[in-house]
Short mmCIF file of C-alpha atoms and ligand atoms in Angstrom, two decimals:
data_model
loop_
_atom_site.label_atom_id
_atom_site.label_comp_id
_atom_site.label_asym_id
_atom_site.label_seq_id
_atom_site.Cartn_x
_atom_site.Cartn_y
_atom_site.Cartn_z
CA UNK A 1 -4.13 -27.75 11.37
CA UNK A 2 -7.07 -26.34 12.63
CA UNK A 3 -8.37 -23.11 11.84
CA UNK A 4 -9.36 -19.87 12.85
CA UNK A 5 -10.00 -15.76 12.05
CA UNK A 6 -8.29 -14.21 14.57
CA UNK A 7 -8.11 -10.82 13.26
CA UNK A 8 -11.11 -9.48 10.85
CA UNK A 9 -8.31 -9.41 7.76
CA UNK A 10 -7.41 -12.78 7.99
CA UNK A 11 -8.11 -15.00 5.05
CA UNK A 12 -9.78 -17.96 6.88
CA UNK A 13 -8.50 -20.31 4.35
CA UNK A 14 -4.46 -19.62 5.35
CA UNK A 15 -4.88 -19.28 8.93
CA UNK A 16 -3.43 -21.10 11.79
CA UNK A 17 -3.70 -22.02 15.31
CA UNK A 18 -0.83 -20.29 16.89
CA UNK A 19 -0.70 -22.53 19.52
CA UNK A 20 0.00 -24.76 17.66
CA UNK A 21 2.22 -23.13 15.48
CA UNK A 22 5.41 -23.55 15.05
CA UNK A 23 5.27 -27.21 15.93
CA UNK A 24 8.92 -28.51 16.78
CA UNK A 25 8.64 -32.13 17.55
CA UNK A 26 12.53 -33.14 16.75
CA UNK A 27 15.17 -30.70 16.64
CA UNK A 28 15.50 -29.75 13.31
CA UNK A 29 17.23 -30.83 10.62
CA UNK A 30 15.69 -34.20 12.32
CA UNK A 31 16.52 -37.39 11.75
CA UNK A 32 14.61 -38.11 8.23
CA UNK A 33 15.62 -34.09 6.84
CA UNK A 34 19.07 -35.57 7.02
CA UNK A 35 18.79 -38.71 5.44
CA UNK A 36 16.86 -37.34 2.78
CA UNK A 37 19.71 -34.17 2.47
CA UNK A 38 22.54 -36.74 2.27
CA UNK A 39 21.14 -39.24 -0.07
CA UNK A 40 19.59 -36.11 -2.58
CA UNK A 41 23.06 -34.39 -2.38
CA UNK A 42 25.68 -36.73 -3.08
CA UNK A 43 23.82 -35.72 -6.40
CA UNK A 44 22.39 -32.70 -6.79
CA UNK A 45 24.94 -29.64 -6.11
CA UNK A 46 25.65 -26.24 -5.93
CA UNK A 47 23.49 -25.45 -3.24
CA UNK A 48 22.55 -22.04 -2.31
CA UNK A 49 23.76 -20.74 1.78
CA UNK A 50 20.11 -20.61 2.43
CA UNK A 51 20.23 -24.91 2.49
CA UNK A 52 23.60 -25.35 3.72
CA UNK A 53 23.22 -23.65 6.53
CA UNK A 54 20.22 -25.47 7.03
CA UNK A 55 19.27 -28.56 5.35
CA UNK A 56 16.25 -29.45 6.32
CA UNK A 57 13.77 -31.17 4.24
CA UNK A 58 10.06 -29.84 3.23
CA UNK A 59 7.43 -32.15 2.31
CA UNK A 60 3.95 -29.41 2.41
CA UNK A 61 2.93 -26.26 2.66
CA UNK A 62 -0.29 -24.65 3.42
CA UNK A 63 -0.59 -20.92 3.93
CA UNK A 64 2.00 -19.57 5.44
CA UNK A 65 3.01 -22.91 7.03
CA UNK A 66 5.59 -25.67 6.32
CA UNK A 67 5.96 -29.00 7.03
CA UNK A 68 8.98 -31.15 7.46
CA UNK A 69 9.48 -34.78 6.86
CA UNK A 70 9.66 -35.13 10.32
CA UNK A 71 6.68 -33.45 11.45
CA UNK A 72 8.00 -30.03 12.67
CA UNK A 73 5.95 -26.96 11.22
CA UNK A 74 7.25 -23.70 10.38
CA UNK A 75 5.94 -20.45 9.81
CA UNK A 76 7.13 -19.24 6.67
CA UNK A 77 9.47 -15.56 6.21
CA UNK A 78 10.83 -16.90 3.17
CA UNK A 79 7.84 -17.75 0.75
CA UNK A 80 10.04 -20.48 -0.73
CA UNK A 81 12.40 -17.61 -1.93
CA UNK A 82 10.08 -14.29 -2.20
CA UNK A 83 8.02 -16.51 -4.63
CA UNK A 84 5.13 -17.61 -2.84
CA UNK A 85 3.85 -14.33 -1.81
CA UNK A 86 -0.40 -15.76 -0.91
CA UNK A 87 1.39 -18.47 1.11
CA UNK A 88 1.35 -22.08 0.04
CA UNK A 89 -1.06 -23.88 -2.33
CA UNK A 90 -3.48 -20.70 -2.71
CA UNK A 91 -6.63 -22.77 -3.66
CA UNK A 92 -7.24 -20.10 -6.16
CA UNK A 93 -4.33 -20.85 -7.90
CA UNK A 94 -3.98 -24.65 -7.02
CA UNK A 95 -7.40 -24.95 -9.05
CA UNK A 96 -5.98 -22.68 -12.04
CA UNK A 97 -3.02 -24.88 -12.60
CA UNK A 98 -4.75 -28.10 -12.28
CA UNK A 99 -7.53 -27.32 -14.61
CA UNK A 100 -4.90 -26.26 -16.79
CA UNK A 101 -2.93 -29.53 -16.20
CA UNK A 102 -5.71 -31.75 -17.72
CA UNK A 103 -6.74 -29.12 -20.15
CA UNK A 104 -4.05 -27.93 -22.68
CA UNK A 105 0.01 -27.77 -21.18
CA UNK A 106 1.47 -26.39 -24.18
CA UNK A 107 0.86 -25.30 -27.24
CA UNK A 108 4.27 -22.88 -27.99
CA UNK A 109 2.84 -19.19 -28.63
CA UNK A 110 -0.07 -19.90 -30.06
CA UNK A 111 -3.13 -17.82 -28.21
CA UNK A 112 -4.77 -19.10 -25.73
CA UNK A 113 -8.34 -18.00 -24.12
CA UNK A 114 -6.58 -17.75 -20.70
CA UNK A 115 -3.66 -15.69 -22.06
CA UNK A 116 -6.02 -13.57 -23.92
CA UNK A 117 -7.76 -12.72 -20.37
CA UNK A 118 -4.06 -12.73 -18.91
CA UNK A 119 -2.72 -9.56 -21.52
CA UNK A 120 -6.20 -7.61 -21.04
CA UNK A 121 -5.85 -7.95 -16.80
CA UNK A 122 -2.12 -7.21 -16.83
CA UNK A 123 -2.98 -3.60 -18.53
CA UNK A 124 -5.53 -2.92 -16.46
CA UNK A 125 -3.81 -3.11 -12.82
CA UNK A 126 -0.42 -1.84 -14.46
CA UNK A 127 0.07 1.83 -14.39
CA UNK A 128 0.79 4.02 -17.45
CA UNK A 129 0.16 3.04 -20.98
CA UNK A 130 2.57 -0.48 -19.93
CA UNK A 131 0.79 -2.65 -22.97
CA UNK A 132 3.03 -4.61 -24.12
CA UNK A 133 3.95 -8.08 -23.18
CA UNK A 134 5.93 -11.48 -23.58
CA UNK A 135 6.30 -14.18 -21.30
CA UNK A 136 8.76 -16.50 -19.52
CA UNK A 137 9.34 -18.82 -17.30
CA UNK A 138 12.03 -17.66 -15.01
CA UNK A 139 13.09 -13.99 -13.91
CA UNK A 140 16.64 -14.76 -15.49
CA UNK A 141 15.22 -15.12 -19.27
CA UNK A 142 12.63 -12.07 -18.30
CA UNK A 143 15.85 -9.69 -17.72
CA UNK A 144 17.53 -11.21 -20.58
CA UNK A 145 14.80 -10.18 -22.83
CA UNK A 146 13.95 -6.98 -21.35
CA UNK A 147 17.50 -6.08 -22.20
CA UNK A 148 17.07 -7.40 -25.61
CA UNK A 149 13.78 -4.98 -26.17
CA UNK A 150 16.10 -2.04 -24.49
CA UNK A 151 18.45 -2.11 -27.35
CA UNK A 152 15.68 -3.04 -30.06
CA UNK A 153 14.26 -0.11 -29.39
CA UNK A 154 16.79 2.38 -29.23
CA UNK A 155 19.75 0.94 -31.80
CA UNK A 156 22.62 1.12 -28.48
CA UNK A 157 23.70 -1.06 -26.74
CA UNK A 158 25.10 -0.37 -23.41
CA UNK A 159 23.65 -0.55 -19.95
CA UNK A 160 23.90 0.72 -16.71
CA UNK A 161 23.33 -1.05 -13.43
CA UNK A 162 23.60 -0.36 -9.72
CA UNK A 163 26.31 -2.00 -7.19
CA UNK A 164 24.86 -4.78 -5.48
CA UNK A 165 22.36 -5.15 -7.45
CA UNK A 166 21.00 -8.57 -8.26
CA UNK A 167 19.62 -9.51 -11.87
CA UNK A 168 19.63 -13.35 -12.22
CA UNK A 169 22.34 -15.90 -13.24
CA UNK A 170 22.91 -15.99 -17.62
CA UNK A 171 25.64 -13.74 -19.13
CA UNK A 172 23.54 -11.01 -19.73
CA UNK A 173 21.80 -10.65 -15.79
CA UNK A 174 25.23 -11.56 -14.41
CA UNK A 175 26.80 -8.70 -16.30
CA UNK A 176 24.18 -6.88 -14.52
CA UNK A 177 24.42 -7.73 -10.88
CA UNK A 178 27.52 -8.05 -8.28
CA UNK A 179 28.29 -12.25 -8.40
CA UNK A 180 31.46 -12.27 -8.87
CA UNK A 181 33.66 -15.55 -9.57
CA UNK A 182 37.22 -16.34 -8.88
CA UNK A 183 36.94 -19.76 -10.60
CA UNK A 184 35.67 -18.88 -13.59
CA UNK A 185 37.06 -15.75 -14.59
CA UNK A 186 35.34 -12.58 -15.81
CA UNK A 187 31.52 -12.08 -14.79
CA UNK A 188 30.91 -8.75 -17.28
CA UNK A 189 29.96 -9.03 -20.88
CA UNK A 190 31.51 -5.70 -22.72
CA UNK A 191 29.23 -2.81 -22.82
CA UNK A 192 27.86 -3.20 -19.16
CA UNK A 193 28.67 -0.02 -16.25
CA UNK A 194 27.67 -0.36 -12.83
CA UNK A 195 27.80 2.54 -10.65
CA UNK A 196 26.58 3.04 -6.35
CA UNK A 197 23.83 2.60 -5.32
CA UNK A 198 22.31 5.15 -3.45
CA UNK A 199 21.83 3.07 0.17
CA UNK A 200 20.68 5.49 2.82
CA UNK A 201 22.56 3.31 5.74
CA UNK A 202 25.81 3.63 3.60
CA UNK A 203 25.73 6.53 1.54
CA UNK A 204 28.33 7.13 -0.47
CA UNK A 205 27.21 10.99 -0.84
CA UNK A 206 25.92 12.57 1.88
CA UNK A 207 24.46 15.94 2.69
CA UNK A 208 26.26 18.71 5.42
CA UNK A 209 23.72 17.17 8.19
CA UNK A 210 24.73 13.66 7.24
CA UNK A 211 22.05 12.53 5.26
CA UNK A 212 22.24 10.71 1.85
CA UNK A 213 22.36 13.55 -1.20
CA UNK A 214 20.51 12.02 -4.02
CA UNK A 215 22.04 15.30 -6.43
CA UNK A 216 25.49 13.94 -5.69
CA UNK A 217 24.19 10.64 -7.40
CA UNK A 218 22.29 11.74 -9.94
CA UNK A 219 25.03 14.06 -10.94
CA UNK A 220 27.79 11.03 -11.16
CA UNK A 221 25.80 8.73 -12.89
CA UNK A 222 25.54 12.16 -15.40
CA UNK A 223 29.38 12.64 -15.38
CA UNK A 224 29.60 9.15 -15.92
CA UNK A 225 27.14 8.97 -19.12
CA UNK A 226 29.02 11.49 -20.46
CA UNK A 227 33.16 10.34 -19.42
CA UNK A 228 32.79 6.80 -18.38
CA UNK A 229 30.98 5.01 -21.75
CA UNK A 230 30.41 5.11 -25.28
CA UNK A 231 28.08 7.21 -25.72
CA UNK A 232 25.81 4.17 -26.40
CA UNK A 233 23.39 3.71 -23.38
CA UNK A 234 20.28 1.46 -24.19
CA UNK A 235 19.11 1.69 -20.79
CA UNK A 236 19.72 2.33 -16.78
CA UNK A 237 18.71 -1.20 -15.43
CA UNK A 238 17.77 -1.66 -11.62
CA UNK A 239 15.73 -3.09 -9.02
CA UNK A 240 13.35 -0.65 -6.92
CA UNK A 241 14.21 -2.36 -3.68
CA UNK A 242 17.40 -4.41 -3.90
CA UNK A 243 16.64 -7.72 -2.39
CA UNK A 244 19.46 -9.43 -2.78
CA UNK A 245 21.40 -6.44 -1.49
CA UNK A 246 19.36 -7.09 2.27
CA UNK A 247 15.68 -5.01 1.41
CA UNK A 248 18.10 -1.73 0.36
CA UNK A 249 15.00 0.79 0.03
CA UNK A 250 16.36 4.48 -1.51
CA UNK A 251 15.62 7.04 -0.81
CA UNK A 252 12.01 8.60 -1.89
CA UNK A 253 13.71 11.76 -4.18
CA UNK A 254 15.97 9.29 -5.94
CA UNK A 255 13.13 7.51 -8.37
CA UNK A 256 12.06 10.85 -9.72
CA UNK A 257 14.97 11.70 -10.25
CA UNK A 258 16.88 8.97 -12.02
CA UNK A 259 13.52 9.04 -14.03
CA UNK A 260 14.49 12.87 -15.11
CA UNK A 261 17.97 11.82 -16.00
CA UNK A 262 17.21 8.87 -18.06
CA UNK A 263 15.07 11.31 -20.32
CA UNK A 264 17.39 13.73 -20.41
CA UNK A 265 19.60 11.66 -21.60
CA UNK A 266 17.38 9.44 -24.26
CA UNK A 267 18.43 6.05 -22.33
CA UNK A 268 15.63 4.26 -21.20
CA UNK A 269 14.46 3.18 -17.33
CA UNK A 270 14.35 -0.18 -17.05
CA UNK A 271 13.01 -1.98 -13.80
CA UNK A 272 13.97 -5.26 -12.89
CA UNK A 273 10.59 -6.22 -10.70
CA UNK A 274 11.09 -9.69 -10.73
CA UNK A 275 11.45 -9.59 -6.96
CA UNK A 276 9.34 -6.31 -5.86
CA UNK A 277 6.24 -6.61 -8.26
CA UNK A 278 2.63 -7.63 -7.44
CA UNK A 279 1.86 -6.90 -4.17
CA UNK A 280 5.50 -7.85 -2.23
CA UNK A 281 5.91 -4.07 -1.45
CA UNK A 282 1.79 -3.05 -0.97
CA UNK A 283 2.09 -2.06 -4.85
CA UNK A 284 1.88 -4.30 -8.58
CA UNK A 285 5.05 -2.52 -9.10
CA UNK A 286 7.53 -1.34 -6.68
CA UNK A 287 8.51 1.81 -8.27
CA UNK A 288 4.64 3.18 -7.81
CA UNK A 289 5.40 4.27 -4.42
CA UNK A 290 7.13 7.02 -6.18
CA UNK A 291 5.00 7.58 -9.14
CA UNK A 292 7.47 6.82 -11.66
CA UNK A 293 7.00 4.57 -14.63
CA UNK A 294 9.31 2.62 -16.52
CA UNK A 295 9.80 2.11 -19.84
CA UNK A 296 10.23 -1.68 -19.17
CA UNK A 297 9.60 -3.67 -15.96
CA UNK A 298 10.13 -7.61 -15.85
CA UNK A 299 7.83 -9.05 -13.13
CA UNK A 300 8.48 -12.43 -12.18
CA UNK A 301 8.52 -14.56 -8.43
CA UNK A 302 4.99 -14.04 -7.15
CA UNK A 303 3.79 -13.43 -10.84
CA UNK A 304 2.79 -17.14 -10.56
CA UNK A 305 3.30 -17.28 -6.87
CA UNK A 306 5.24 -20.60 -7.35
CA UNK A 307 4.19 -21.03 -10.67
CA UNK A 308 7.58 -20.81 -12.97
CA UNK A 309 6.06 -17.52 -15.16
CA UNK A 310 7.68 -14.13 -15.92
CA UNK A 311 6.70 -11.32 -18.08
CA UNK A 312 8.41 -8.30 -19.28
CA UNK A 313 5.72 -5.51 -20.08
CA UNK A 314 6.86 -2.24 -22.19
CA UNK A 315 5.44 0.89 -22.51
CA UNK A 316 3.10 1.97 -25.47
CA UNK A 317 5.68 2.83 -28.01
CA UNK A 318 8.30 0.27 -27.20
CA UNK A 319 5.66 -2.56 -27.92
CA UNK A 320 6.77 -3.26 -31.46
CA UNK A 321 10.51 -3.86 -30.20
CA UNK A 322 9.42 -7.27 -29.57
CA UNK A 323 9.22 -7.69 -33.03
CA UNK A 324 13.08 -7.90 -33.37
CA UNK A 325 14.36 -9.40 -30.59
CA UNK A 326 12.89 -13.06 -31.64
CA UNK A 327 10.74 -13.20 -28.29
CA UNK A 328 8.83 -15.94 -28.17
CA UNK A 329 10.05 -19.18 -25.86
CA UNK A 330 8.84 -22.93 -25.08
CA UNK A 331 7.45 -22.48 -22.15
CA UNK A 332 6.70 -18.59 -21.94
CA UNK A 333 2.87 -18.26 -21.98
CA UNK A 334 1.43 -21.65 -21.47
CA UNK A 335 -1.61 -22.40 -20.47
CA UNK A 336 -1.00 -23.26 -17.06
CA UNK A 337 1.44 -20.50 -16.65
CA UNK A 338 -1.55 -17.86 -17.67
CA UNK A 339 -3.66 -19.48 -15.26
CA UNK A 340 -1.52 -19.81 -12.22
CA UNK A 341 -0.41 -15.69 -12.99
CA UNK A 342 -4.33 -14.47 -13.85
CA UNK A 343 -5.37 -16.63 -10.75
CA UNK A 344 -2.82 -14.82 -8.53
CA UNK A 345 -3.60 -11.67 -9.84
CA UNK A 346 -7.16 -12.27 -9.12
CA UNK A 347 -6.73 -13.09 -5.96
CA UNK A 348 -4.80 -10.01 -4.89
CA UNK A 349 -7.82 -8.14 -6.06
CA UNK A 350 -10.56 -10.12 -4.23
CA UNK A 351 -8.68 -10.14 -0.87
CA UNK A 352 -7.27 -6.46 -0.94
CA UNK A 353 -3.91 -8.15 -0.63
CA UNK A 354 -2.41 -5.39 -1.63
CA UNK A 355 -3.61 -3.01 1.60
CA UNK A 356 -2.35 -6.07 3.71
CA UNK A 357 1.08 -6.24 2.59
CA UNK A 358 1.34 -2.49 3.54
CA UNK A 359 -0.28 -2.83 6.91
CA UNK A 360 2.08 -5.90 7.81
CA UNK A 361 5.29 -3.67 6.80
CA UNK A 362 4.56 -1.06 8.99
CA UNK A 363 3.80 -3.80 11.92
CA UNK A 364 7.10 -5.49 11.20
CA UNK A 365 9.12 -1.77 10.94
CA UNK A 366 7.62 -1.04 14.14
CA UNK A 367 8.54 -3.85 16.00
CA UNK A 368 12.16 -3.54 14.43
CA UNK A 369 12.55 -0.17 14.92
CA UNK A 370 12.34 -1.47 19.06
CA UNK A 371 14.88 -3.91 18.29
CA UNK A 372 17.58 -1.40 16.85
CA UNK A 373 16.75 0.84 19.98
CA UNK A 374 17.45 -2.51 22.37
CA UNK A 375 20.30 -4.61 20.44
CA UNK A 376 23.53 -3.79 20.14
CA UNK A 377 24.02 -5.31 17.03
CA UNK A 378 20.85 -4.30 15.00
CA UNK A 379 22.63 -1.29 13.30
CA UNK A 380 19.55 -0.97 10.29
CA UNK A 381 16.05 -2.08 9.81
CA UNK A 382 13.78 -1.41 6.82
CA UNK A 383 10.21 -2.65 5.61
CA UNK A 384 8.16 -2.00 2.43
CA UNK A 385 5.42 -4.19 2.95
CA UNK A 386 6.33 -7.66 3.17
CA UNK A 387 9.83 -6.73 2.16
CA UNK A 388 12.06 -6.62 5.05
CA UNK A 389 15.54 -6.53 6.07
CA UNK A 390 17.92 -6.13 9.54
CA UNK A 391 21.48 -5.33 9.03
CA UNK A 392 23.55 -6.79 11.82
CA UNK A 393 26.86 -4.80 13.01
CA UNK A 394 29.74 -5.31 15.11
CA UNK A 395 29.31 -1.52 16.74
CA UNK A 396 26.52 1.08 15.27
CA UNK A 397 28.89 3.82 14.89
CA UNK A 398 31.76 2.14 12.49
CA UNK A 399 28.64 -0.04 11.14
CA UNK A 400 31.38 -2.79 10.18
CA UNK A 401 29.36 -6.25 9.12
CA UNK A 402 28.66 -8.80 11.84
CA UNK A 403 28.38 -11.78 9.33
CA UNK A 404 28.88 -14.16 12.08
CA UNK A 405 25.88 -13.12 14.08
CA UNK A 406 23.57 -13.30 10.38
CA UNK A 407 24.70 -17.05 10.45
CA UNK A 408 24.21 -17.46 14.07
CA UNK A 409 20.55 -15.62 13.90
CA UNK A 410 19.10 -17.35 10.71
CA UNK A 411 19.76 -20.89 12.37
CA UNK A 412 18.90 -19.99 16.20
CA UNK A 413 15.42 -18.94 14.89
CA UNK A 414 15.19 -22.01 12.41
CA UNK A 415 15.06 -24.04 15.35
CA UNK A 416 12.51 -22.63 16.80
CA UNK A 417 10.14 -22.70 13.71
CA UNK A 418 11.05 -20.37 11.60
CA UNK A 419 11.64 -20.37 7.77
CA UNK A 420 13.45 -17.77 6.19
CA UNK A 421 16.54 -16.18 4.36
CA UNK A 422 20.24 -15.57 5.66
CA UNK A 423 22.60 -13.26 3.32
CA UNK A 424 26.03 -12.25 5.34
CA UNK A 425 25.41 -10.19 7.75
CA UNK A 426 21.03 -8.99 6.60
CA UNK A 427 18.43 -10.85 7.66
CA UNK A 428 15.90 -10.76 4.79
CA UNK A 429 12.49 -11.62 5.57
CA UNK A 430 9.70 -12.45 2.47
CA UNK A 431 6.39 -13.66 4.71
CA UNK A 432 3.19 -14.33 2.32
CA UNK A 433 1.36 -11.40 2.34
CA UNK A 434 -1.73 -12.98 3.45
CA UNK A 435 -0.39 -13.71 6.90
CA UNK A 436 -1.79 -12.61 10.22
CA UNK A 437 -0.91 -10.20 11.86
CA UNK A 438 -0.04 -12.08 15.45
CA UNK A 439 1.67 -14.98 13.00
CA UNK A 440 3.94 -11.75 12.16
CA UNK A 441 4.12 -11.09 15.49
CA UNK A 442 5.27 -14.71 16.18
CA UNK A 443 7.66 -14.76 13.75
CA UNK A 444 9.51 -11.29 14.83
CA UNK A 445 9.59 -12.95 18.44
CA UNK A 446 11.37 -15.63 17.34
CA UNK A 447 14.02 -13.34 15.74
CA UNK A 448 14.18 -11.19 18.82
CA UNK A 449 14.89 -13.73 20.72
CA UNK A 450 17.72 -15.09 18.28
CA UNK A 451 19.50 -11.85 18.26
CA UNK A 452 18.80 -12.10 21.71
CA UNK A 453 21.01 -15.30 21.99
CA UNK A 454 23.44 -14.89 19.55
CA UNK A 455 24.49 -11.41 21.54
CA UNK A 456 25.01 -13.06 24.18
CA UNK A 457 27.24 -16.06 22.48
CA UNK A 458 29.31 -13.62 21.00
CA UNK A 459 29.58 -11.07 23.73
CA UNK A 460 27.67 -8.94 23.01
CA UNK A 461 25.96 -8.76 26.21
C1 PLP B 501 15.63 -9.01 -9.08
C2 PLP B 501 15.58 -10.18 -9.78
N1 PLP B 501 16.11 -10.48 -11.26
C3 PLP B 501 16.15 -11.08 -11.44
C4 PLP B 501 16.33 -12.44 -10.65
C5 PLP B 501 16.24 -13.96 -10.97
O1 PLP B 501 15.42 -15.06 -11.18
P1 PLP B 501 14.90 -16.34 -10.56
O2 PLP B 501 15.80 -16.94 -10.11
O3 PLP B 501 13.65 -16.51 -11.23
O4 PLP B 501 15.77 -16.97 -13.18
C6 PLP B 501 16.36 -12.33 -9.04
C7 PLP B 501 16.27 -13.49 -8.36
O5 PLP B 501 16.19 -13.46 -7.16
C8 PLP B 501 15.87 -11.13 -8.80
O6 PLP B 501 15.38 -10.90 -7.91
#
């Protein structure tokens, strides 16, 4: 792959020649992909929808480009699954992991110099008095630990979360989220409650002018706390922007009002920022967009930029609660993990990537607004930094979801050379925040074309 510097802000290590990328040498999934996939999936079961709809087999990744086993090259609009925020194999992160893979892999939760440096760096970048930390190896385990801290800090046990939220796949995570299974029975443990999420495109309550009425949501939550719970609520837990729910951004006045509601009712605010933190939306924490300080925050995915490392961060008054939850784990805070997290943070600082994420989000939103005007099936578009979504509907007036179009657009754009993430009728995009402007534009071109072709196929054009 040849290197070029096509605009001032590009990161040269991650840039690629757009005359050569994407590069499709054989219609994907090609013969090598099909062969590996059928051999592997004889044994490896339970695949995501992303893979089932497009079973390509990847061989390597560099920056924002993925290469499959047939030699096809794709622009990456998925970052794994919101994970490789700095692109694939960022040299600084790779070097850090390699160093500790040869020096010290694990010493349980003993202090190490690299962990000490990570702790100090976290207090430097995170807002307010978020200064108590514990480290884990997946978003789900961080969410579980976050809940335990909330319970320990308040002496209460109930949890409130929002419709369509996603918080991982253990019993505690599933109890907070929307995952359902007809096969294995009830998925919500006692003491978990869900309330409507303020989705401006699909509001439950509106003002006279038709826009979302945040006050009605807050009033409902307040009434629910009083009437619907046992009065033992530890925390309100939510994603600041719903990732799996389809990049759903709440109205600007929501978080400040929710913070006040939590304070009035003496419950903690826990933001699950596994997906939204570390530059994905243009800030270290997404909740900073609304100047709101959560009591407990989970960090994951881009935190280690591909290395499995996650974190629970709590405010000063709740730090000691970690002592009573048996917080440590086998892999949490191992030296390789700490090195990956520290290197990722330093790369974001050195390369001004928070600003870059905001910039890319602005370009994408302008372009997606145009798609919304031009395409009859594009009902809504949204972006905050490099967290983006396009909602496909049968009719812009009824907003009825068009699931078939979601699948078709995903597959058509993938065949053109765009690796990305489907979610029913909502197209979700999470390009690495190191992407160049023109590569972002090229990826959006492919989506635009795929939407047009899908409209023709389904009789909308
Ligand atoms: C908001 C949120 N919380 C928790 C999780 C679970 O993270 P992991 O898959 O690393 O366990 C995810 C994963 O997508 C997520 O998006």
